[in-house]
């Protein structure tokens, strides 16, 4: 039953029989058979079928809620029993907004030093994708904004408040300035994160409140691409302070602080709300709390 529920969750996530089977490492006929057997066991039709996946039935939508809960509880039970037998061990999957990847690396490294039998996968994702992945049990936790857009029913551990730096070449006219206001940036050649990134929406709001309508001629979901563009011409970009310092280290770049208002957004660890937490997840939450920057 658990294996069939995992097939059902994968199909609801991928919305395609072939992709769902591939994500599970099984054949498409095996997936189709498993879904059909699950429907027979539950006595309801879960999936609209035609020549392709047609969505979930109303019963399927309700069953998906239970499937996520049952599979999640089963995984937590396995983790709990393994911890009682072997100590902290296992694998943690994190999805992280691009601007917080340096914090994710620090968190994973510190955790692994204390618990060397726990390994990590760290993925770069947009904030909306992180919440979806938590719901679909694709990840165990994420690092994202805590106070800018609704999160739903999750547990949070604040890590830091975001401040911004203008990143420009060392020979740029603005290099060496003590501080800049957002209104100073309207005429610059900007390269910024893509609009689906919450960081970009925050930056857009800062510009709007400063009465500026900037034009971003280059957009990317990779901060490495943004900094590479800055290095190749008279482009500038805007990044959170910690990430800007990391990416600019050893390069002919200058960082200029941008005026920060009192609403500096909080970034932190998010995990599905559950009681009790598995020993591994509880240890991760505790590690994040110890890593947090005061204020």
GROMACS .gro file of C-alpha atoms in nm:
model
  295
    1UNK     CA    1   0.000   0.000   0.000
    2UNK     CA    2   0.279   0.248   0.088
    3UNK     CA    3   0.453   0.185  -0.245
    4UNK     CA    4   0.127   0.244  -0.432
    5UNK     CA    5   0.063   0.566  -0.240
    6UNK     CA    6   0.410   0.688  -0.334
    7UNK     CA    7   0.328   0.613  -0.699
    8UNK     CA    8   0.006   0.812  -0.664
    9UNK     CA    9   0.189   1.111  -0.509
   10UNK     CA   10   0.449   1.104  -0.788
   11UNK     CA   11   0.176   1.097  -1.055
   12UNK     CA   12  -0.008   1.390  -0.893
   13UNK     CA   13   0.320   1.583  -0.882
   14UNK     CA   14   0.441   1.512  -1.236
   15UNK     CA   15   0.096   1.506  -1.404
   16UNK     CA   16   0.237   1.257  -1.654
   17UNK     CA   17   0.265   0.878  -1.629
   18UNK     CA   18   0.602   0.859  -1.802
   19UNK     CA   19   0.769   1.131  -1.595
   20UNK     CA   20   0.622   0.994  -1.271
   21UNK     CA   21   0.756   0.646  -1.349
   22UNK     CA   22   1.098   0.790  -1.433
   23UNK     CA   23   1.110   0.985  -1.106
   24UNK     CA   24   1.048   0.661  -0.914
   25UNK     CA   25   1.287   0.447  -1.119
   26UNK     CA   26   1.012   0.210  -1.238
   27UNK     CA   27   0.850   0.136  -1.573
   28UNK     CA   28   0.534   0.309  -1.687
   29UNK     CA   29   0.333  -0.018  -1.697
   30UNK     CA   30   0.436  -0.085  -1.334
   31UNK     CA   31   0.314   0.261  -1.235
   32UNK     CA   32  -0.016   0.221  -1.422
   33UNK     CA   33  -0.073  -0.118  -1.263
   34UNK     CA   34   0.003   0.019  -0.917
   35UNK     CA   35  -0.242   0.309  -0.957
   36UNK     CA   36  -0.512   0.074  -1.083
   37UNK     CA   37  -0.457  -0.163  -0.790
   38UNK     CA   38  -0.476   0.130  -0.548
   39UNK     CA   39  -0.808   0.234  -0.701
   40UNK     CA   40  -0.937  -0.121  -0.660
   41UNK     CA   41  -0.825  -0.134  -0.297
   42UNK     CA   42  -0.991   0.199  -0.217
   43UNK     CA   43  -1.298   0.133  -0.429
   44UNK     CA   44  -1.289   0.470  -0.609
   45UNK     CA   45  -1.150   0.617  -0.928
   46UNK     CA   46  -0.853   0.840  -0.846
   47UNK     CA   47  -0.725   0.947  -1.187
   48UNK     CA   48  -0.901   1.072  -1.500
   49UNK     CA   49  -0.762   0.869  -1.786
   50UNK     CA   50  -0.776   0.913  -2.159
   51UNK     CA   51  -0.496   0.904  -2.409
   52UNK     CA   52  -0.293   1.081  -2.136
   53UNK     CA   53  -0.315   1.189  -1.771
   54UNK     CA   54  -0.634   1.392  -1.731
   55UNK     CA   55  -0.601   1.507  -1.370
   56UNK     CA   56  -0.728   1.374  -1.040
   57UNK     CA   57  -1.091   1.302  -0.967
   58UNK     CA   58  -1.252   1.473  -0.665
   59UNK     CA   59  -1.191   1.148  -0.475
   60UNK     CA   60  -0.834   1.153  -0.596
   61UNK     CA   61  -0.781   1.505  -0.464
   62UNK     CA   62  -0.902   1.396  -0.122
   63UNK     CA   63  -0.698   1.076  -0.134
   64UNK     CA   64  -0.387   1.279  -0.216
   65UNK     CA   65  -0.412   1.459   0.120
   66UNK     CA   66  -0.426   1.125   0.302
   67UNK     CA   67  -0.153   0.974   0.085
   68UNK     CA   68   0.089   1.254   0.172
   69UNK     CA   69   0.010   1.218   0.541
   70UNK     CA   70   0.042   0.839   0.545
   71UNK     CA   71   0.364   0.830   0.341
   72UNK     CA   72   0.511   1.114   0.548
   73UNK     CA   73   0.423   0.939   0.874
   74UNK     CA   74   0.572   0.613   0.743
   75UNK     CA   75   0.900   0.783   0.653
   76UNK     CA   76   0.913   0.948   0.994
   77UNK     CA   77   0.853   0.612   1.162
   78UNK     CA   78   1.139   0.457   0.967
   79UNK     CA   79   1.369   0.747   1.055
   80UNK     CA   80   1.272   0.726   1.422
   81UNK     CA   81   1.342   0.352   1.439
   82UNK     CA   82   1.671   0.387   1.252
   83UNK     CA   83   1.785   0.663   1.490
   84UNK     CA   84   1.700   0.453   1.795
   85UNK     CA   85   1.899   0.164   1.649
   86UNK     CA   86   2.193   0.339   1.482
   87UNK     CA   87   2.197   0.699   1.605
   88UNK     CA   88   2.153   0.994   1.371
   89UNK     CA   89   2.196   0.873   1.014
   90UNK     CA   90   2.023   0.916   0.683
   91UNK     CA   91   1.986   1.170   0.405
   92UNK     CA   92   1.839   1.522   0.417
   93UNK     CA   93   1.705   1.695   0.108
   94UNK     CA   94   1.706   2.076   0.113
   95UNK     CA   95   1.567   2.320  -0.143
   96UNK     CA   96   1.700   2.674  -0.110
   97UNK     CA   97   1.630   3.011  -0.268
   98UNK     CA   98   1.935   3.106  -0.481
   99UNK     CA   99   2.027   3.404  -0.265
  100UNK     CA  100   2.061   3.183   0.046
  101UNK     CA  101   2.281   2.909  -0.097
  102UNK     CA  102   2.587   3.015   0.103
  103UNK     CA  103   2.384   2.979   0.423
  104UNK     CA  104   2.265   2.636   0.312
  105UNK     CA  105   2.625   2.527   0.260
  106UNK     CA  106   2.723   2.649   0.606
  107UNK     CA  107   2.425   2.478   0.768
  108UNK     CA  108   2.492   2.146   0.590
  109UNK     CA  109   2.865   2.155   0.670
  110UNK     CA  110   2.813   2.232   1.039
  111UNK     CA  111   2.544   1.967   1.070
  112UNK     CA  112   2.761   1.706   0.897
  113UNK     CA  113   3.051   1.782   1.134
  114UNK     CA  114   2.828   1.694   1.429
  115UNK     CA  115   2.649   1.407   1.256
  116UNK     CA  116   2.882   1.260   0.990
  117UNK     CA  117   2.640   0.979   0.902
  118UNK     CA  118   2.382   1.226   0.770
  119UNK     CA  119   2.433   1.329   0.408
  120UNK     CA  120   2.272   1.615   0.214
  121UNK     CA  121   2.128   1.705  -0.123
  122UNK     CA  122   2.097   2.084  -0.168
  123UNK     CA  123   1.888   2.216  -0.458
  124UNK     CA  124   1.842   2.575  -0.579
  125UNK     CA  125   1.473   2.656  -0.623
  126UNK     CA  126   1.228   2.947  -0.624
  127UNK     CA  127   1.034   3.004  -0.301
  128UNK     CA  128   0.702   2.888  -0.449
  129UNK     CA  129   0.865   2.566  -0.573
  130UNK     CA  130   1.005   2.500  -0.225
  131UNK     CA  131   0.656   2.501  -0.071
  132UNK     CA  132   0.527   2.268  -0.343
  133UNK     CA  133   0.818   2.031  -0.291
  134UNK     CA  134   0.749   2.022   0.084
  135UNK     CA  135   0.385   1.932   0.017
  136UNK     CA  136   0.487   1.662  -0.232
  137UNK     CA  137   0.743   1.512   0.010
  138UNK     CA  138   1.022   1.577  -0.241
  139UNK     CA  139   1.233   1.755   0.022
  140UNK     CA  140   1.267   1.743   0.399
  141UNK     CA  141   1.319   2.116   0.455
  142UNK     CA  142   1.392   2.441   0.274
  143UNK     CA  143   1.550   2.781   0.323
  144UNK     CA  144   1.331   3.068   0.208
  145UNK     CA  145   1.174   3.399   0.306
  146UNK     CA  146   0.967   3.379   0.623
  147UNK     CA  147   0.772   3.705   0.624
  148UNK     CA  148   0.710   3.827   0.271
  149UNK     CA  149   0.454   3.584   0.126
  150UNK     CA  150   0.226   3.318   0.286
  151UNK     CA  151   0.398   2.994   0.386
  152UNK     CA  152   0.111   2.779   0.505
  153UNK     CA  153   0.144   2.533   0.793
  154UNK     CA  154   0.517   2.499   0.842
  155UNK     CA  155   0.775   2.518   1.120
  156UNK     CA  156   1.030   2.798   1.085
  157UNK     CA  157   1.372   2.883   1.227
  158UNK     CA  158   1.494   3.237   1.139
  159UNK     CA  159   1.853   3.263   1.014
  160UNK     CA  160   1.915   3.626   0.911
  161UNK     CA  161   1.761   3.948   0.780
  162UNK     CA  162   1.843   4.041   0.423
  163UNK     CA  163   2.041   4.353   0.333
  164UNK     CA  164   2.149   4.440  -0.022
  165UNK     CA  165   2.464   4.540  -0.206
  166UNK     CA  166   2.512   4.687  -0.549
  167UNK     CA  167   2.770   4.472  -0.729
  168UNK     CA  168   2.972   4.655  -0.996
  169UNK     CA  169   3.315   4.644  -1.151
  170UNK     CA  170   3.596   4.806  -0.954
  171UNK     CA  171   3.632   5.070  -1.226
  172UNK     CA  172   3.260   5.157  -1.234
  173UNK     CA  173   3.174   5.523  -1.154
  174UNK     CA  174   2.978   5.414  -0.845
  175UNK     CA  175   3.252   5.191  -0.705
  176UNK     CA  176   3.383   5.311  -0.372
  177UNK     CA  177   3.067   5.496  -0.268
  178UNK     CA  178   2.978   5.456   0.102
  179UNK     CA  179   2.610   5.394   0.036
  180UNK     CA  180   2.349   5.429  -0.237
  181UNK     CA  181   1.976   5.489  -0.239
  182UNK     CA  182   1.752   5.282  -0.464
  183UNK     CA  183   1.659   5.598  -0.654
  184UNK     CA  184   2.025   5.626  -0.762
  185UNK     CA  185   2.002   5.307  -0.968
  186UNK     CA  186   1.729   5.389  -1.218
  187UNK     CA  187   1.960   5.474  -1.509
  188UNK     CA  188   2.204   5.185  -1.464
  189UNK     CA  189   2.242   4.878  -1.686
  190UNK     CA  190   2.088   4.615  -1.459
  191UNK     CA  191   2.101   4.239  -1.468
  192UNK     CA  192   1.866   4.081  -1.214
  193UNK     CA  193   1.706   3.754  -1.111
  194UNK     CA  194   1.404   3.637  -1.310
  195UNK     CA  195   1.056   3.759  -1.206
  196UNK     CA  196   0.942   3.428  -1.053
  197UNK     CA  197   1.207   3.467  -0.784
  198UNK     CA  198   1.077   3.622  -0.463
  199UNK     CA  199   1.402   3.817  -0.427
  200UNK     CA  200   1.326   3.990  -0.758
  201UNK     CA  201   0.975   4.080  -0.640
  202UNK     CA  202   1.125   4.235  -0.325
  203UNK     CA  203   1.375   4.433  -0.533
  204UNK     CA  204   1.099   4.549  -0.770
  205UNK     CA  205   0.900   4.675  -0.471
  206UNK     CA  206   1.204   4.867  -0.343
  207UNK     CA  207   1.238   5.037  -0.681
  208UNK     CA  208   0.867   5.114  -0.697
  209UNK     CA  209   0.871   5.276  -0.353
  210UNK     CA  210   1.171   5.483  -0.463
  211UNK     CA  211   0.976   5.604  -0.765
  212UNK     CA  212   1.205   5.428  -1.012
  213UNK     CA  213   1.116   5.204  -1.308
  214UNK     CA  214   1.435   5.011  -1.381
  215UNK     CA  215   1.497   4.815  -1.700
  216UNK     CA  216   1.670   4.480  -1.662
  217UNK     CA  217   1.815   4.386  -1.999
  218UNK     CA  218   1.955   4.057  -1.871
  219UNK     CA  219   1.769   3.822  -1.638
  220UNK     CA  220   1.870   3.484  -1.501
  221UNK     CA  221   1.773   3.244  -1.223
  222UNK     CA  222   2.146   3.200  -1.153
  223UNK     CA  223   2.335   3.451  -0.941
  224UNK     CA  224   2.659   3.325  -1.099
  225UNK     CA  225   2.532   3.440  -1.439
  226UNK     CA  226   2.451   3.783  -1.297
  227UNK     CA  227   2.799   3.833  -1.153
  228UNK     CA  228   2.960   3.702  -1.473
  229UNK     CA  229   2.775   3.971  -1.669
  230UNK     CA  230   2.895   4.238  -1.427
  231UNK     CA  231   3.253   4.125  -1.488
  232UNK     CA  232   3.222   4.145  -1.868
  233UNK     CA  233   3.094   4.502  -1.902
  234UNK     CA  234   2.936   4.801  -1.737
  235UNK     CA  235   2.648   4.599  -1.597
  236UNK     CA  236   2.554   4.605  -1.230
  237UNK     CA  237   2.346   4.369  -1.020
  238UNK     CA  238   2.188   4.365  -0.675
  239UNK     CA  239   2.247   4.079  -0.433
  240UNK     CA  240   2.209   4.010  -0.060
  241UNK     CA  241   2.521   4.101   0.135
  242UNK     CA  242   2.650   3.752   0.225
  243UNK     CA  243   2.609   3.614  -0.125
  244UNK     CA  244   2.755   3.929  -0.284
  245UNK     CA  245   3.069   3.902  -0.068
  246UNK     CA  246   3.109   3.534  -0.153
  247UNK     CA  247   3.070   3.579  -0.530
  248UNK     CA  248   3.288   3.892  -0.544
  249UNK     CA  249   3.579   3.751  -0.344
  250UNK     CA  250   3.902   3.755  -0.545
  251UNK     CA  251   3.742   3.938  -0.840
  252UNK     CA  252   3.779   4.295  -0.964
  253UNK     CA  253   3.441   4.389  -0.823
  254UNK     CA  254   3.317   4.653  -0.583
  255UNK     CA  255   3.027   4.621  -0.339
  256UNK     CA  256   2.826   4.928  -0.239
  257UNK     CA  257   2.563   4.897   0.039
  258UNK     CA  258   2.208   4.993  -0.051
  259UNK     CA  259   1.982   5.177   0.192
  260UNK     CA  260   1.792   4.923   0.402
  261UNK     CA  261   1.449   5.005   0.542
  262UNK     CA  262   1.304   4.874   0.867
  263UNK     CA  263   1.120   4.596   0.681
  264UNK     CA  264   1.431   4.397   0.593
  265UNK     CA  265   1.299   4.052   0.512
  266UNK     CA  266   1.374   3.749   0.724
  267UNK     CA  267   1.515   3.429   0.572
  268UNK     CA  268   1.518   3.099   0.753
  269UNK     CA  269   1.471   2.725   0.758
  270UNK     CA  270   1.122   2.590   0.691
  271UNK     CA  271   1.003   2.236   0.747
  272UNK     CA  272   0.664   2.063   0.737
  273UNK     CA  273   0.482   2.106   1.064
  274UNK     CA  274   0.473   1.772   1.244
  275UNK     CA  275   0.463   1.638   1.596
  276UNK     CA  276   0.693   1.481   1.689
  277UNK     CA  277   0.980   1.561   1.457
  278UNK     CA  278   1.214   1.286   1.352
  279UNK     CA  279   1.546   1.297   1.539
  280UNK     CA  280   1.731   1.405   1.222
  281UNK     CA  281   1.489   1.687   1.141
  282UNK     CA  282   1.484   1.803   1.503
  283UNK     CA  283   1.865   1.815   1.500
  284UNK     CA  284   1.853   2.021   1.178
  285UNK     CA  285   1.610   2.269   1.334
  286UNK     CA  286   1.834   2.296   1.641
  287UNK     CA  287   2.141   2.353   1.419
  288UNK     CA  288   1.962   2.631   1.233
  289UNK     CA  289   1.868   2.796   1.561
  290UNK     CA  290   2.233   2.790   1.670
  291UNK     CA  291   2.349   2.930   1.336
  292UNK     CA  292   2.104   3.223   1.337
  293UNK     CA  293   2.248   3.573   1.322
  294UNK     CA  294   2.122   3.788   1.612
  295UNK     CA  295   1.880   4.061   1.505
   0.00000   0.00000   0.00000
